[in-house]
PDB file of C-alpha atoms in Angstrom:
ATOM      1  CA  MET A 807      48.111  49.498  99.113  1.00 47.00           C
ATOM      2  CA  PRO A 808      51.365  51.207  97.972  1.00 46.00           C
ATOM      3  CA  GLY A 809      51.471  53.730 100.837  1.00 45.00           C
ATOM      4  CA  CYS A 810      51.065  51.006 103.464  1.00 51.00           C
ATOM      5  CA  ALA A 811      53.825  48.986 101.811  1.00 49.00           C
ATOM      6  CA  PHE A 812      56.116  52.006 101.936  1.00 45.00           C
ATOM      7  CA  ALA A 813      55.294  52.513 105.609  1.00 47.00           C
ATOM      8  CA  ARG A 814      56.040  48.881 106.463  1.00 49.00           C
ATOM      9  CA  ARG A 815      59.342  48.885 104.589  1.00 47.00           C
ATOM     10  CA  ALA A 816      60.477  52.219 106.029  1.00 45.00           C
ATOM     11  CA  ALA A 817      59.550  51.057 109.505  1.00 46.00           C
ATOM     12  CA  VAL A 818      62.386  48.537 109.483  1.00 43.00           C
ATOM     13  CA  LEU A 819      64.669  51.457 110.254  1.00 46.00           C
ATOM     14  CA  VAL A 820      62.893  52.225 113.481  1.00 43.00           C
ATOM     15  CA  PRO A 821      63.277  49.400 116.046  1.00 40.00           C
ATOM     16  CA  GLY A 822      66.217  49.637 118.420  1.00 41.00           C
ATOM     17  CA  ASP A 823      68.169  52.277 116.497  1.00 45.00           C
ATOM     18  CA  PRO A 824      67.834  55.977 117.277  1.00 44.00           C
ATOM     19  CA  ARG A 825      69.208  56.778 113.844  1.00 47.00           C
ATOM     20  CA  GLY A 826      66.445  54.651 112.401  1.00 44.00           C
ATOM     21  CA  PHE A 827      63.836  56.375 114.529  1.00 45.00           C
ATOM     22  CA  CYS A 828      64.960  59.693 113.126  1.00 47.00           C
ATOM     23  CA  ALA A 829      64.852  58.372 109.579  1.00 43.00           C
ATOM     24  CA  VAL A 830      61.095  58.744 109.721  1.00 44.00           C
ATOM     25  CA  PRO A 831      61.724  61.632 112.065  1.00 42.00           C
ATOM     26  CA  SER A 832      58.379  63.032 112.904  1.00 46.00           C
ATOM     27  CA  LEU A 833      55.663  60.747 111.629  1.00 49.00           C
ATOM     28  CA  SER A 834      53.557  61.503 114.711  1.00 53.00           C
ATOM     29  CA  PRO A 835      54.384  65.234 115.027  1.00 57.00           C
ATOM     30  CA  PHE A 836      54.342  65.611 111.234  1.00 56.00           C
ATOM     31  CA  SER A 837      50.972  63.969 110.694  1.00 56.00           C
ATOM     32  CA  LEU A 838      49.483  65.680 113.755  1.00 59.00           C
ATOM     33  CA  SER A 839      50.746  69.045 112.558  1.00 63.00           C
ATOM     34  CA  PHE A 840      49.298  68.591 109.082  1.00 58.00           C
ATOM     35  CA  PHE A 841      46.014  67.328 110.518  1.00 59.00           C
ATOM     36  CA  LEU A 842      45.531  70.229 112.934  1.00 63.00           C
ATOM     37  CA  ARG A 843      46.992  72.828 110.571  1.00 65.00           C
ATOM     38  CA  ARG A 844      44.371  71.919 107.997  1.00 60.00           C
ATOM     39  CA  SER A 845      41.705  71.990 110.702  1.00 62.00           C
ATOM     40  CA  GLY A 846      42.869  75.419 111.842  1.00 61.00           C
ATOM     41  CA  PHE A 847      42.946  76.639 108.255  1.00 67.00           C
ATOM     42  CA  ARG A 848      39.266  75.789 107.849  1.00 66.00           C
ATOM     43  CA  SER A 849      38.324  77.451 111.130  1.00 72.00           C
ATOM     44  CA  GLY A 850      40.529  80.428 110.311  1.00 77.00           C
ATOM     45  CA  ARG A 851      38.859  81.014 106.956  1.00 76.00           C
ATOM     46  CA  LEU A 852      35.619  81.520 108.842  1.00 79.00           C
ATOM     47  CA  PHE A 853      37.133  83.340 111.822  1.00 84.00           C
ATOM     48  CA  LEU A 854      38.809  86.176 109.924  1.00 86.00           C
ATOM     49  CA  PRO A 855      35.806  87.469 107.948  1.00 86.00           C
ATOM     50  CA  ARG A 856      33.016  86.515 110.373  1.00 86.00           C
ATOM     51  CA  GLU A 857      34.537  87.237 113.781  1.00 88.00           C
ATOM     52  CA  LEU A 858      37.070  89.956 112.912  1.00 90.00           C
ATOM     53  CA  HIS A 859      35.008  91.333 110.005  1.00 89.00           C
ATOM     54  CA  LEU A 860      38.056  91.685 107.792  1.00 90.00           C
ATOM     55  CA  ALA A 861      37.729  92.432 104.097  1.00 91.00           C
ATOM     56  CA  GLY A 862      38.883  89.845 101.581  1.00 87.00           C
ATOM     57  CA  ALA A 863      41.975  91.867 100.633  1.00 92.00           C
ATOM     58  CA  THR A 864      42.980  92.173 104.284  1.00 92.00           C
ATOM     59  CA  VAL A 865      42.546  88.440 104.817  1.00 89.00           C
ATOM     60  CA  GLY A 866      44.753  87.771 101.806  1.00 90.00           C
ATOM     61  CA  LEU A 867      47.392  90.188 103.077  1.00 92.00           C
ATOM     62  CA  ALA A 868      47.406  88.546 106.495  1.00 89.00           C
ATOM     63  CA  LEU A 869      47.793  85.054 105.040  1.00 87.00           C
ATOM     64  CA  ALA A 870      50.505  86.265 102.661  1.00 92.00           C
ATOM     65  CA  ALA A 871      52.644  87.246 105.651  1.00 93.00           C
ATOM     66  CA  THR A 872      53.617  83.598 106.036  1.00 91.00           C
ATOM     67  CA  GLY A 873      55.567  83.832 102.748  1.00 94.00           C
ATOM     68  CA  PRO A 874      58.288  86.300 103.865  1.00 96.00           C
ATOM     69  CA  GLY A 875      58.390  84.407 107.161  1.00 95.00           C
ATOM     70  CA  ALA A 876      59.053  81.143 105.346  1.00 94.00           C
ATOM     71  CA  LEU A 877      61.874  82.804 103.420  1.00 96.00           C
ATOM     72  CA  LEU A 878      63.487  83.937 106.678  1.00 97.00           C
ATOM     73  CA  GLY A 879      62.974  80.473 108.148  1.00 96.00           C
ATOM     74  CA  SER A 880      64.843  78.911 105.237  1.00 95.00           C
ATOM     75  CA  VAL A 881      67.768  81.247 105.838  1.00 96.00           C
ATOM     76  CA  LEU A 882      67.804  80.480 109.564  1.00 97.00           C
ATOM     77  CA  ALA A 883      67.726  76.742 108.861  1.00 95.00           C
ATOM     78  CA  ALA A 884      71.146  77.021 107.262  1.00 93.00           C
ATOM     79  CA  ARG A 885      72.668  78.514 110.419  1.00 94.00           C
ATOM     80  CA  LEU A 886      70.847  77.745 113.648  1.00 96.00           C
ATOM     81  CA  PRO A 887      71.039  73.900 113.768  1.00 94.00           C
ATOM     82  CA  GLY A 888      74.814  73.997 113.366  1.00 92.00           C
ATOM     83  CA  ARG A 889      75.112  76.517 116.176  1.00 93.00           C
ATOM     84  CA  PHE A 890      72.579  75.322 118.748  1.00 94.00           C
ATOM     85  CA  GLY A 891      71.914  71.723 117.735  1.00 93.00           C
ATOM     86  CA  HIS A 892      69.220  70.215 115.560  1.00 92.00           C
ATOM     87  CA  GLY A 893      67.120  68.952 118.451  1.00 91.00           C
ATOM     88  CA  VAL A 894      67.019  72.271 120.276  1.00 94.00           C
ATOM     89  CA  VAL A 895      66.125  74.114 117.080  1.00 94.00           C
ATOM     90  CA  LEU A 896      63.370  71.667 116.145  1.00 92.00           C
ATOM     91  CA  VAL A 897      61.602  71.750 119.499  1.00 93.00           C
ATOM     92  CA  SER A 898      62.077  75.492 120.085  1.00 95.00           C
ATOM     93  CA  ALA A 899      60.953  76.469 116.592  1.00 94.00           C
ATOM     94  CA  ALA A 900      57.860  74.264 116.850  1.00 91.00           C
ATOM     95  CA  VAL A 901      56.933  75.863 120.175  1.00 94.00           C
ATOM     96  CA  LEU A 902      57.406  79.407 118.864  1.00 95.00           C
ATOM     97  CA  GLY A 903      55.723  78.838 115.511  1.00 91.00           C
ATOM     98  CA  ASN A 904      52.701  76.957 116.803  1.00 89.00           C
ATOM     99  CA  GLY A 905      52.513  79.192 119.857  1.00 91.00           C
ATOM    100  CA  ALA A 906      52.116  82.246 117.634  1.00 91.00           C
ATOM    101  CA  LEU A 907      48.822  80.837 116.366  1.00 88.00           C
ATOM    102  CA  LEU A 908      47.468  80.761 119.920  1.00 89.00           C
ATOM    103  CA  CYS A 909      47.408  84.565 119.804  1.00 90.00           C
ATOM    104  CA  VAL A 910      45.047  84.700 116.831  1.00 91.00           C
ATOM    105  CA  PRO A 911      41.810  83.586 118.583  1.00 91.00           C
ATOM    106  CA  ALA A 912      42.375  86.348 121.163  1.00 91.00           C
ATOM    107  CA  LEU A 913      42.075  89.081 118.524  1.00 92.00           C
ATOM    108  CA  HIS A 914      38.916  91.190 118.254  1.00 92.00           C
ATOM    109  CA  GLY A 915      37.695  93.769 115.800  1.00 88.00           C
ATOM    110  CA  SER A 916      39.182  94.958 112.533  1.00 88.00           C
ATOM    111  CA  SER A 917      41.368  97.803 113.767  1.00 92.00           C
ATOM    112  CA  ALA A 918      44.859  98.475 112.450  1.00 93.00           C
ATOM    113  CA  ALA A 919      46.295  96.989 115.642  1.00 94.00           C
ATOM    114  CA  THR A 920      44.385  93.753 115.032  1.00 94.00           C
ATOM    115  CA  VAL A 921      45.616  93.537 111.449  1.00 94.00           C
ATOM    116  CA  LEU A 922      49.222  94.199 112.520  1.00 95.00           C
ATOM    117  CA  ALA A 923      48.978  91.542 115.235  1.00 95.00           C
ATOM    118  CA  LEU A 924      47.574  89.079 112.692  1.00 93.00           C
ATOM    119  CA  LEU A 925      50.376  89.885 110.256  1.00 95.00           C
ATOM    120  CA  ALA A 926      52.949  89.382 113.007  1.00 96.00           C
ATOM    121  CA  ALA A 927      51.449  86.056 114.107  1.00 93.00           C
ATOM    122  CA  ASN A 928      51.422  84.707 110.554  1.00 91.00           C
ATOM    123  CA  PHE A 929      54.947  85.957 109.913  1.00 96.00           C
ATOM    124  CA  VAL A 930      56.244  84.257 113.063  1.00 96.00           C
ATOM    125  CA  PHE A 931      54.366  81.068 112.198  1.00 92.00           C
ATOM    126  CA  GLY A 932      55.746  81.095 108.662  1.00 92.00           C
ATOM    127  CA  THR A 933      59.290  81.641 109.916  1.00 96.00           C
ATOM    128  CA  PHE A 934      59.431  78.907 112.514  1.00 95.00           C
ATOM    129  CA  SER A 935      57.280  76.351 110.715  1.00 90.00           C
ATOM    130  CA  GLN A 936      59.608  76.608 107.726  1.00 92.00           C
ATOM    131  CA  LEU A 937      62.604  76.308 110.043  1.00 95.00           C
ATOM    132  CA  VAL A 938      61.093  73.076 111.376  1.00 91.00           C
ATOM    133  CA  ASN A 939      60.295  71.778 107.887  1.00 88.00           C
ATOM    134  CA  VAL A 940      63.788  72.366 106.506  1.00 91.00           C
ATOM    135  CA  THR A 941      65.529  71.032 109.606  1.00 91.00           C
ATOM    136  CA  VAL A 942      63.391  67.890 109.694  1.00 86.00           C
ATOM    137  CA  MET A 943      64.132  67.250 106.033  1.00 86.00           C
ATOM    138  CA  SER A 944      67.853  67.710 106.675  1.00 87.00           C
ATOM    139  CA  VAL A 945      67.725  65.222 109.545  1.00 85.00           C
ATOM    140  CA  ARG A 946      65.786  62.686 107.518  1.00 83.00           C
ATOM    141  CA  GLN A 947      68.117  62.898 104.545  1.00 84.00           C
ATOM    142  CA  ALA A 948      71.231  62.732 106.728  1.00 83.00           C
ATOM    143  CA  VAL A 949      70.304  59.632 108.736  1.00 79.00           C
ATOM    144  CA  THR A 950      68.456  57.628 106.089  1.00 80.00           C
ATOM    145  CA  PRO A 951      70.477  55.196 103.940  1.00 81.00           C
ATOM    146  CA  ASP A 952      70.504  56.100 100.262  1.00 82.00           C
ATOM    147  CA  GLY A 953      68.431  53.086  99.331  1.00 81.00           C
ATOM    148  CA  MET A 954      65.684  54.112 101.753  1.00 81.00           C
ATOM    149  CA  GLN A 955      65.462  57.822 100.891  1.00 80.00           C
ATOM    150  CA  GLY A 956      62.492  57.449  98.581  1.00 82.00           C
ATOM    151  CA  ARG A 957      60.628  55.137 100.948  1.00 81.00           C
ATOM    152  CA  ALA A 958      61.149  57.419 103.926  1.00 77.00           C
ATOM    153  CA  ALA A 959      59.986  60.472 101.958  1.00 78.00           C
ATOM    154  CA  ALA A 960      56.955  58.583 100.635  1.00 80.00           C
ATOM    155  CA  THR A 961      56.047  57.337 104.114  1.00 77.00           C
ATOM    156  CA  ILE A 962      56.151  60.824 105.604  1.00 76.00           C
ATOM    157  CA  ALA A 963      54.109  62.257 102.733  1.00 75.00           C
ATOM    158  CA  PHE A 964      51.601  59.396 102.843  1.00 78.00           C
ATOM    159  CA  VAL A 965      51.051  59.465 106.605  1.00 73.00           C
ATOM    160  CA  GLY A 966      51.265  63.245 106.973  1.00 69.00           C
ATOM    161  CA  MET A 967      49.230  64.385 103.990  1.00 73.00           C
ATOM    162  CA  GLY A 968      46.794  61.500 104.361  1.00 74.00           C
ATOM    163  CA  PHE A 969      45.325  63.106 107.474  1.00 73.00           C
ATOM    164  CA  THR A 970      44.678  66.526 105.927  1.00 75.00           C
ATOM    165  CA  PRO A 971      41.156  65.752 104.620  1.00 77.00           C
ATOM    166  CA  LEU A 972      40.169  64.600 108.102  1.00 77.00           C
ATOM    167  CA  GLY A 973      41.620  67.804 109.498  1.00 75.00           C
ATOM    168  CA  SER A 974      39.429  69.827 107.142  1.00 76.00           C
ATOM    169  CA  LEU A 975      36.374  67.918 108.312  1.00 80.00           C
ATOM    170  CA  LEU A 976      37.286  68.497 111.962  1.00 81.00           C
ATOM    171  CA  GLY A 977      37.839  72.215 111.376  1.00 78.00           C
ATOM    172  CA  GLY A 978      34.466  72.590 109.725  1.00 79.00           C
ATOM    173  CA  PHE A 979      32.761  70.585 112.461  1.00 84.00           C
ATOM    174  CA  LEU A 980      34.333  72.603 115.282  1.00 83.00           C
ATOM    175  CA  ALA A 981      33.507  75.902 113.600  1.00 80.00           C
ATOM    176  CA  GLN A 982      29.908  74.818 113.110  1.00 84.00           C
ATOM    177  CA  GLU A 983      29.361  73.401 116.590  1.00 87.00           C
ATOM    178  CA  TRP A 984      31.481  75.719 118.745  1.00 89.00           C
ATOM    179  CA  GLY A 985      31.992  78.739 116.528  1.00 88.00           C
ATOM    180  CA  PRO A 986      35.046  79.821 114.488  1.00 86.00           C
ATOM    181  CA  ARG A 987      36.872  81.365 117.465  1.00 89.00           C
ATOM    182  CA  ALA A 988      36.579  78.305 119.691  1.00 88.00           C
ATOM    183  CA  GLY A 989      37.378  75.972 116.806  1.00 85.00           C
ATOM    184  CA  LEU A 990      40.521  77.916 115.970  1.00 86.00           C
ATOM    185  CA  LEU A 991      41.581  77.979 119.621  1.00 89.00           C
ATOM    186  CA  VAL A 992      41.162  74.202 119.973  1.00 86.00           C
ATOM    187  CA  THR A 993      43.201  73.442 116.864  1.00 86.00           C
ATOM    188  CA  ALA A 994      45.906  75.983 117.749  1.00 85.00           C
ATOM    189  CA  ALA A 995      46.197  74.492 121.242  1.00 87.00           C
ATOM    190  CA  GLY A 996      46.291  70.998 119.762  1.00 84.00           C
ATOM    191  CA  MET A 997      49.222  71.954 117.552  1.00 85.00           C
ATOM    192  CA  MET A 998      51.288  72.439 120.704  1.00 88.00           C
ATOM    193  CA  LEU A 999      51.265  68.646 121.042  1.00 85.00           C
ATOM    194  CA  SER A1000      53.649  68.474 118.078  1.00 84.00           C
ATOM    195  CA  PRO A1001      56.669  69.981 119.914  1.00 87.00           C
ATOM    196  CA  LEU A1002      55.809  67.867 122.957  1.00 88.00           C
ATOM    197  CA  LEU A1003      56.051  64.716 120.846  1.00 85.00           C
ATOM    198  CA  MET A1004      59.333  65.945 119.391  1.00 85.00           C
ATOM    199  CA  ALA A1005      60.699  66.676 122.869  1.00 89.00           C
ATOM    200  CA  ALA A1006      59.860  63.126 123.974  1.00 86.00           C
ATOM    201  CA  SER A1007      61.564  61.542 120.955  1.00 83.00           C
ATOM    202  CA  PRO A1008      65.221  61.040 119.966  1.00 82.00           C
ATOM    203  CA  LEU A1009      64.858  64.113 117.768  1.00 82.00           C
ATOM    204  CA  ALA A1010      65.263  66.339 120.817  1.00 85.00           C
ATOM    205  CA  ARG A1011      68.683  64.814 121.581  1.00 86.00           C
ATOM    206  CA  LEU A1012      70.195  65.533 118.170  1.00 86.00           C
ATOM    207  CA  GLY A1013      73.267  67.743 118.386  1.00 87.00           C
ATOM    208  CA  ARG A1014      75.028  70.065 115.982  1.00 88.00           C
ATOM    209  CA  VAL A1015      76.457  67.121 114.010  1.00 86.00           C
ATOM    210  CA  LEU A1016      73.902  64.660 112.725  1.00 80.00           C
ATOM    211  CA  PRO A1017      74.385  60.912 113.142  1.00 75.00           C
ATOM    212  CA  CYS A1018      74.915  58.855 110.020  1.00 68.00           C
ATOM    213  CA  PRO A1019      73.270  55.703 108.696  1.00 62.00           C
ATOM    214  CA  ALA A1020      74.921  52.433 109.620  1.00 53.00           C
ATOM    215  CA  GLY A1021      78.201  52.252 107.734  1.00 50.00           C
ATOM    216  CA  GLY A1022      77.853  55.847 106.525  1.00 52.00           C
ATOM    217  CA  THR A1023      79.706  59.050 107.156  1.00 50.00           C
ATOM    218  CA  ALA A1024      78.534  61.817 109.468  1.00 49.00           C
ATOM    219  CA  ALA A1025      78.372  65.456 108.487  1.00 48.00           C
ATOM    220  CA  ASP A1026      81.798  66.105 110.013  1.00 49.00           C
ATOM    221  CA  GLY A1027      83.427  63.226 108.111  1.00 46.00           C
ATOM    222  CA  THR A1028      83.416  60.703 110.953  1.00 46.00           C
ATOM    223  CA  THR A1029      81.853  57.234 110.690  1.00 44.00           C
TER     224      THR A1029
END
């Protein structure tokens, strides 16, 4: 299977080399995040109209708030890692972005305050999830040898995106068995495992200057 072959060949970067570990930087957090994000998306599609009784236009407006947030996150990704360090930014942004979703199951009713809180939560999630995405991609591209760039990207896409259908099934199952609110709460809480995995990995120790592949040149020109 092509994806499995990519995973095996990219995995040669991992053993015994922290730069290699970061070359497939967040296979576990990345795949877990995609899996639970898709699960939460399914539960959320039921939660907003059924539990909060929001109209379709209001649901669309709330979900659209992630767009401006993602734009801000892209801007921040150009500045914050160089100032505070890539590891600190990755873990902190994952905590803040995923943590914002924990507020959503606590909302009740369809008042203006509820809609504003939902807009704020989605904006914060969009901002910090995009900050994580851009920073992770920067790390992966910086530490992966040129000849392995395609394999590393394919491995992350294969492992990460491959779990999304299962996440959809889980979201539907939880919403059916426990209700949309409980299903959304479980998936939002589960997404907090992603920053924990990052914090326990070499990603958390990355500084302002990224390491380079063996024989390469770091971002500051050193080898």
